[in-house]
Coordinates of C-alpha atoms in Angstrom, one line a residue:
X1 CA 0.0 0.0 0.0
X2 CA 3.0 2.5 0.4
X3 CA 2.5 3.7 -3.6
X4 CA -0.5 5.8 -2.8
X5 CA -1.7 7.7 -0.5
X6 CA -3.6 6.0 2.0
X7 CA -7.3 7.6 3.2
X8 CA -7.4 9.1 6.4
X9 CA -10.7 9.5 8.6
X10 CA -11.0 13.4 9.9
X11 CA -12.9 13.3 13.2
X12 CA -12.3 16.9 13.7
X13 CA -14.3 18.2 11.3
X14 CA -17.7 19.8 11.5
X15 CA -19.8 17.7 8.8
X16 CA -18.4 13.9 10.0
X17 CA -21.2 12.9 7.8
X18 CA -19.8 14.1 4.4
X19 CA -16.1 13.1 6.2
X20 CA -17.3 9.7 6.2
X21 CA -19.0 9.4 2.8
X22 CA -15.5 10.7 1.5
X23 CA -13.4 8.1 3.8
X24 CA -16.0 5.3 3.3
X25 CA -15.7 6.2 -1.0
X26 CA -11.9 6.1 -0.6
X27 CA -11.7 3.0 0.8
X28 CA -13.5 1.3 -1.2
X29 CA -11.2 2.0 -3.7
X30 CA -8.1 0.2 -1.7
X31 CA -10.6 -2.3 -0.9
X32 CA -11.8 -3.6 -4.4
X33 CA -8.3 -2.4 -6.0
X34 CA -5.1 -3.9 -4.5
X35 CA -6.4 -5.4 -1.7
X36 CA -9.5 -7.2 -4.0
X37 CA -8.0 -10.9 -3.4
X38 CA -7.8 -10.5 0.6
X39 CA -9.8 -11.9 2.8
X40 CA -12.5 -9.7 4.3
X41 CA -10.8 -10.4 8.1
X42 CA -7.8 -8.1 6.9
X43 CA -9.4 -5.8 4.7
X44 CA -11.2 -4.8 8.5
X45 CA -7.9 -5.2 10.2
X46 CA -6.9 -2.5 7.3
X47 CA -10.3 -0.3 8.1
X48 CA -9.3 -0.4 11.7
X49 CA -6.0 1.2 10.5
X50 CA -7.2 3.6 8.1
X51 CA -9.8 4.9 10.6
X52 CA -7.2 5.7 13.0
X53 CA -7.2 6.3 17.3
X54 CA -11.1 7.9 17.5
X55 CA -12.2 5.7 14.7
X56 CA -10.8 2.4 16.7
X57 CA -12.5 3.7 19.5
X58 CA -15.4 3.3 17.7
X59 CA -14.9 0.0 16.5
X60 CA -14.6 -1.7 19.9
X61 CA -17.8 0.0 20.9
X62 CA -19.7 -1.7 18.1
X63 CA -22.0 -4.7 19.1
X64 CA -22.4 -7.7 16.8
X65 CA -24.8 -10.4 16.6
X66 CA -21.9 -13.0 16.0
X67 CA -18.5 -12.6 17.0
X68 CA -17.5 -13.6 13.3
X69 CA -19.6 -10.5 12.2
X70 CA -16.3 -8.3 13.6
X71 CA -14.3 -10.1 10.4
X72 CA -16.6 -9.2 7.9
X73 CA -16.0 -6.0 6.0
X74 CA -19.4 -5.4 5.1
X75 CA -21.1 -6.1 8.5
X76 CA -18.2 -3.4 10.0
X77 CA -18.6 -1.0 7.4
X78 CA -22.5 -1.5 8.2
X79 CA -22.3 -0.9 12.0
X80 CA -20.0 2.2 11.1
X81 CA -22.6 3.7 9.1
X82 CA -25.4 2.6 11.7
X83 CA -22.9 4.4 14.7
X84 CA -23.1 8.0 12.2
X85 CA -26.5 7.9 12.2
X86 CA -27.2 7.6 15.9
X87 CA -23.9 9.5 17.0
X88 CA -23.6 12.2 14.3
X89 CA -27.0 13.6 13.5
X90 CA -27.5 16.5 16.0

């Protein structure tokens, strides 16, 4: 990953929702491009990176119905956007 410029999650912005819809659109790109063959249990362990201190926070604040739910991009990614719409909306 070191020949572009990885995506970085602002929480320090005023419109985290547009932040995120920027993020979330960027890493899709990593996601489906280079890192297309991985498994989805490191494609989260990347999210969890590229999210950074606040957005790991986050992460081990979600709730799952299945512990195997934490390893599934999709299902993360899911619980991300369901965490904006509680957490974010004033």
């Amino acid at each position: 990953m070191a020949k572009y410029k990885s995506p970085e999650m602002s929480w320090s912005v005023q419109d985290l929702h547009q932040e995120w819809r920027r993020f979330n659109r960027q890493s899709m790109c990593i996601f489906e491009g280079p890192l297309h063959d991985k498994k989805d249990s490191i494609k989260v362990s990347y999210l969890k990176l590229l999210v950074g201190d606040k957005g790991l926070d986050v992460f081990e604040g979600l709730t799952f119905t299945k512990p195997e739910d934490m390893a599934k991009l999709t299902t993360v990614v899911k619980k991300f956007e369901e965490y904006k719409t509680i957490s974010w909306w004033p």
